[in-house]
Amino acid sequence: MKTLTLLTGAGMSAESGIATFRDANGLWEGHDVMEVATPDGFRRNPDLVLKFYNQRRRQLHTVKPNVGHTTLAQMEREFKINIVTQNVDNLHEAAGSSNVLHLHGELLKVRSTKDPHYIIEWPGDLHLGDCDPNGRQLRPHIVWFGEEVPALEEAVVRVQEADAVVVIGTSMQVYPAAGLIHYARPGVPLFYIDPKPATLYDIANPLEIIPESASIGVPLLWEKLKKVWS
């Protein structure tokens, strides 16, 4: 069975109604990202940060996976599917994908502010005073700007073992995630699905661009791979 590794970003979930991470003026849902997505922002105003992610969590409960998500789940019947996502939503899992690695954390989980290994499911609101068993405040299980990306090494392994690598709905301009495609083995084909694809630089591998949304582009990709790998 061939191995397909997919690197997915905000554009993957945009069709489901989840706003992309931030707009042109640097705001995320009307908030300065430095106030709601950095350790310093959390130290300055933890109540604001918790309320912001509570709103994101509530929004997530109102949306559903789109055709791009569900098609990837269906492709597990024919290929080994590795998903490495920059998204903090659970739409890949809700669609049925079984092998999802979240680079930037998960919205429906929280962790201790002192013990990074204490991570638990948390589907509802998180408030000041919600603590781990040792009485330490819980925080969103999100990788904020300036923090390490613990899942990065596993992501590199998933790219290295792939027979094809697919980029969906991301400009691949934000590091360290942007560097992942360069770990593909020589000769392994790359596919880039995005209605407004960015320029990918220094690509040594064969590259095919599919200038479509995920809901259109992923089914097209499946048909292409069936012909190549049949």
Coordinates of C-alpha atoms in Angstrom, one line a residue:
M1 CA 0.0 0.0 0.0
K2 CA 1.4 3.4 -1.0
T3 CA 2.0 6.1 1.6
L4 CA 0.5 9.5 1.1
T5 CA 1.5 12.4 3.4
L6 CA -0.6 15.5 3.4
L7 CA 0.3 18.9 4.8
T8 CA -2.9 20.8 5.4
G9 CA -3.5 24.4 6.5
A10 CA -6.3 26.9 7.1
G11 CA -7.6 26.7 3.5
M12 CA -8.5 23.1 4.2
S13 CA -11.1 24.1 6.8
A14 CA -12.2 27.4 5.2
E15 CA -14.9 25.7 3.2
S16 CA -16.4 24.4 6.5
G17 CA -16.8 28.0 7.7
I18 CA -13.7 28.3 9.9
A19 CA -12.0 31.6 9.3
T20 CA -8.4 31.4 8.1
F21 CA -5.8 32.2 10.8
R22 CA -5.5 35.9 10.2
D23 CA -6.4 38.4 7.6
A24 CA -4.3 41.0 5.8
N25 CA -4.1 43.4 8.6
G26 CA -2.8 40.8 11.0
L27 CA -5.9 40.4 13.0
W28 CA -7.5 37.0 14.0
E29 CA -11.2 37.3 14.4
G30 CA -10.7 41.0 15.2
H31 CA -7.9 40.4 17.8
D32 CA -4.2 41.3 17.5
V33 CA -2.6 37.8 17.2
M34 CA 0.2 39.0 19.6
E35 CA -2.5 39.4 22.3
V36 CA -4.2 36.0 21.9
A37 CA -1.5 33.7 20.4
T38 CA 1.6 34.3 22.4
P39 CA 2.8 33.4 25.9
D40 CA 3.3 37.1 26.7
G41 CA -0.3 37.8 25.7
F42 CA -1.5 35.0 28.1
R43 CA 0.6 36.4 30.9
R44 CA -0.7 39.9 30.4
N45 CA -4.4 39.1 30.0
P46 CA -5.2 35.4 30.6
D47 CA -8.9 36.1 30.8
L48 CA -9.0 37.6 27.3
V49 CA -7.0 34.7 25.9
L50 CA -9.3 32.1 27.5
K51 CA -12.4 33.9 26.2
F52 CA -11.0 34.1 22.7
Y53 CA -10.4 30.3 22.6
N54 CA -13.7 29.6 24.2
Q55 CA -15.3 31.5 21.2
R56 CA -13.2 29.4 18.8
R57 CA -14.2 26.2 20.5
R58 CA -17.9 27.1 20.4
Q59 CA -17.6 27.9 16.7
L60 CA -16.0 24.6 16.0
H61 CA -19.0 22.8 17.5
T62 CA -21.2 24.5 14.8
V63 CA -19.3 23.4 11.7
K64 CA -18.8 20.1 9.8
P65 CA -16.1 18.5 7.7
N66 CA -16.3 19.4 4.0
V67 CA -15.8 17.1 1.0
G68 CA -12.1 17.6 1.1
H69 CA -12.0 16.1 4.7
T70 CA -14.3 13.3 3.9
T71 CA -12.5 12.3 0.7
L72 CA -9.2 12.0 2.6
A73 CA -10.9 9.7 5.1
Q74 CA -12.3 7.6 2.3
M75 CA -8.8 7.3 0.6
E76 CA -7.6 5.3 3.6
R77 CA -9.3 2.3 1.9
E78 CA -6.6 2.4 -0.8
F79 CA -3.6 4.2 0.7
K80 CA -1.7 4.7 3.9
I81 CA -2.7 8.3 4.7
N82 CA -0.6 10.5 7.0
I83 CA -2.0 13.9 7.7
V84 CA 0.1 16.6 9.2
T85 CA -2.1 19.6 9.8
Q86 CA -1.4 23.2 10.9
N87 CA -5.1 23.4 11.9
V88 CA -6.2 23.2 15.5
D89 CA -9.7 22.0 14.6
N90 CA -10.8 18.4 14.7
L91 CA -12.4 18.3 11.2
H92 CA -10.0 15.6 9.9
E93 CA -10.9 13.3 12.8
A94 CA -14.6 14.1 12.5
A95 CA -14.5 13.1 8.9
G96 CA -13.0 9.7 9.8
S97 CA -9.3 10.2 9.2
S98 CA -7.4 7.9 11.6
N99 CA -3.8 9.2 11.4
V100 CA -3.7 13.0 12.1
L101 CA -0.8 14.9 13.6
H102 CA -1.5 18.4 14.8
L103 CA 1.5 20.6 14.5
H104 CA 0.0 23.6 16.3
G105 CA -2.1 21.8 19.0
E106 CA -5.8 21.0 19.3
L107 CA -8.6 23.3 20.2
L108 CA -10.6 20.6 22.0
K109 CA -7.7 19.9 24.4
V110 CA -6.1 21.9 27.2
R111 CA -2.9 21.4 29.2
S112 CA -1.3 22.5 32.4
T113 CA 0.6 25.8 32.4
K114 CA 3.4 24.1 34.3
D115 CA 3.4 20.4 33.1
P116 CA 3.4 20.2 29.3
H117 CA 2.7 16.5 29.5
Y118 CA -0.6 17.0 31.3
I119 CA -3.0 17.2 28.3
I120 CA -6.7 16.4 28.5
E121 CA -9.8 16.6 26.3
W122 CA -11.8 19.8 26.9
P123 CA -14.9 20.4 24.7
G124 CA -16.4 23.3 26.7
D125 CA -15.3 26.7 28.0
L126 CA -12.1 27.1 29.9
H127 CA -12.0 29.6 32.8
L128 CA -9.5 31.1 35.2
G129 CA -9.5 28.7 38.2
D130 CA -9.7 25.6 36.0
C131 CA -6.6 23.7 37.2
D132 CA -4.7 20.5 36.8
P133 CA -4.6 18.0 39.7
N134 CA -1.8 20.0 41.4
G135 CA -3.7 23.2 41.3
R136 CA -2.0 24.8 38.4
Q137 CA -4.0 26.8 35.8
L138 CA -5.0 25.1 32.6
R139 CA -4.4 26.7 29.2
P140 CA -5.4 26.0 25.6
H141 CA -3.4 23.2 24.1
I142 CA -2.2 25.5 21.3
V143 CA 1.3 26.1 20.1
W144 CA 1.6 29.9 20.3
F145 CA 4.1 32.2 18.6
G146 CA 7.5 31.8 20.2
E147 CA 6.9 28.3 21.5
E148 CA 8.5 25.0 20.3
V149 CA 6.6 22.7 17.9
P150 CA 6.8 19.3 19.7
A151 CA 5.3 17.4 16.8
L152 CA 7.8 18.6 14.3
E153 CA 10.1 15.6 14.4
E154 CA 7.2 13.2 13.8
A155 CA 6.1 15.4 10.9
V156 CA 9.5 15.1 9.3
V157 CA 9.3 11.3 9.6
R158 CA 5.9 11.2 7.9
V159 CA 7.2 13.3 5.0
Q160 CA 10.3 11.2 4.6
E161 CA 8.3 7.9 4.4
A162 CA 5.9 9.2 1.8
D163 CA 5.5 8.0 -1.8
A164 CA 3.8 11.3 -2.6
V165 CA 3.5 14.5 -0.6
V166 CA 0.4 16.8 -0.9
V167 CA 0.1 20.4 0.3
I168 CA -3.5 21.6 0.8
G169 CA -4.7 25.0 1.7
T170 CA -1.5 26.6 3.0
S171 CA 1.0 29.0 1.5
M172 CA 3.8 27.1 3.2
Q173 CA 5.3 30.4 4.2
V174 CA 5.2 29.9 8.0
Y175 CA 8.1 28.2 9.5
P176 CA 9.0 25.6 10.7
A177 CA 6.1 23.9 8.9
A178 CA 7.1 25.5 5.6
G179 CA 10.3 23.5 5.6
L180 CA 8.6 20.1 5.7
I181 CA 8.3 19.6 2.0
H182 CA 12.1 19.7 1.7
Y183 CA 12.3 16.4 3.6
A184 CA 10.6 14.5 0.8
R185 CA 12.8 11.8 -0.7
P186 CA 14.3 12.6 -4.1
G187 CA 11.9 11.9 -7.0
V188 CA 8.8 11.7 -4.8
P189 CA 6.1 13.8 -6.5
L190 CA 4.6 16.8 -4.8
F191 CA 1.0 18.0 -5.3
Y192 CA -0.2 21.5 -4.3
I193 CA -4.0 22.0 -3.9
D194 CA -5.0 25.6 -3.4
P195 CA -7.3 28.0 -5.4
K196 CA -4.7 30.7 -5.1
P197 CA -1.4 28.8 -4.9
A198 CA 1.6 30.6 -3.6
T199 CA 5.0 30.2 -5.2
L200 CA 7.0 27.4 -3.6
Y201 CA 10.7 28.0 -3.8
D202 CA 13.7 25.7 -4.2
I203 CA 11.6 22.6 -5.0
A204 CA 13.7 19.8 -6.4
N205 CA 11.0 17.2 -6.6
P206 CA 8.4 17.0 -9.4
L207 CA 5.6 19.4 -8.6
E208 CA 2.0 19.5 -9.9
I209 CA -0.3 22.3 -8.9
I210 CA -4.1 21.7 -8.7
P211 CA -5.6 25.3 -8.4
E212 CA -8.8 24.3 -6.7
S213 CA -10.4 24.3 -3.3
A214 CA -10.0 21.2 -1.1
S215 CA -13.5 19.9 -1.9
I216 CA -12.7 19.9 -5.6
G217 CA -9.0 19.3 -5.5
V218 CA -8.8 16.3 -3.2
P219 CA -11.2 14.2 -5.3
L220 CA -9.2 15.2 -8.4
L221 CA -6.0 14.1 -6.7
W222 CA -7.6 10.7 -5.8
E223 CA -8.4 10.1 -9.4
K224 CA -4.8 11.0 -10.5
L225 CA -3.3 8.7 -7.9
K226 CA -5.5 5.8 -8.9
K227 CA -4.2 6.0 -12.4
V228 CA -0.5 6.3 -11.4
W229 CA -0.6 3.7 -8.6
S230 CA -3.1 1.2 -9.9

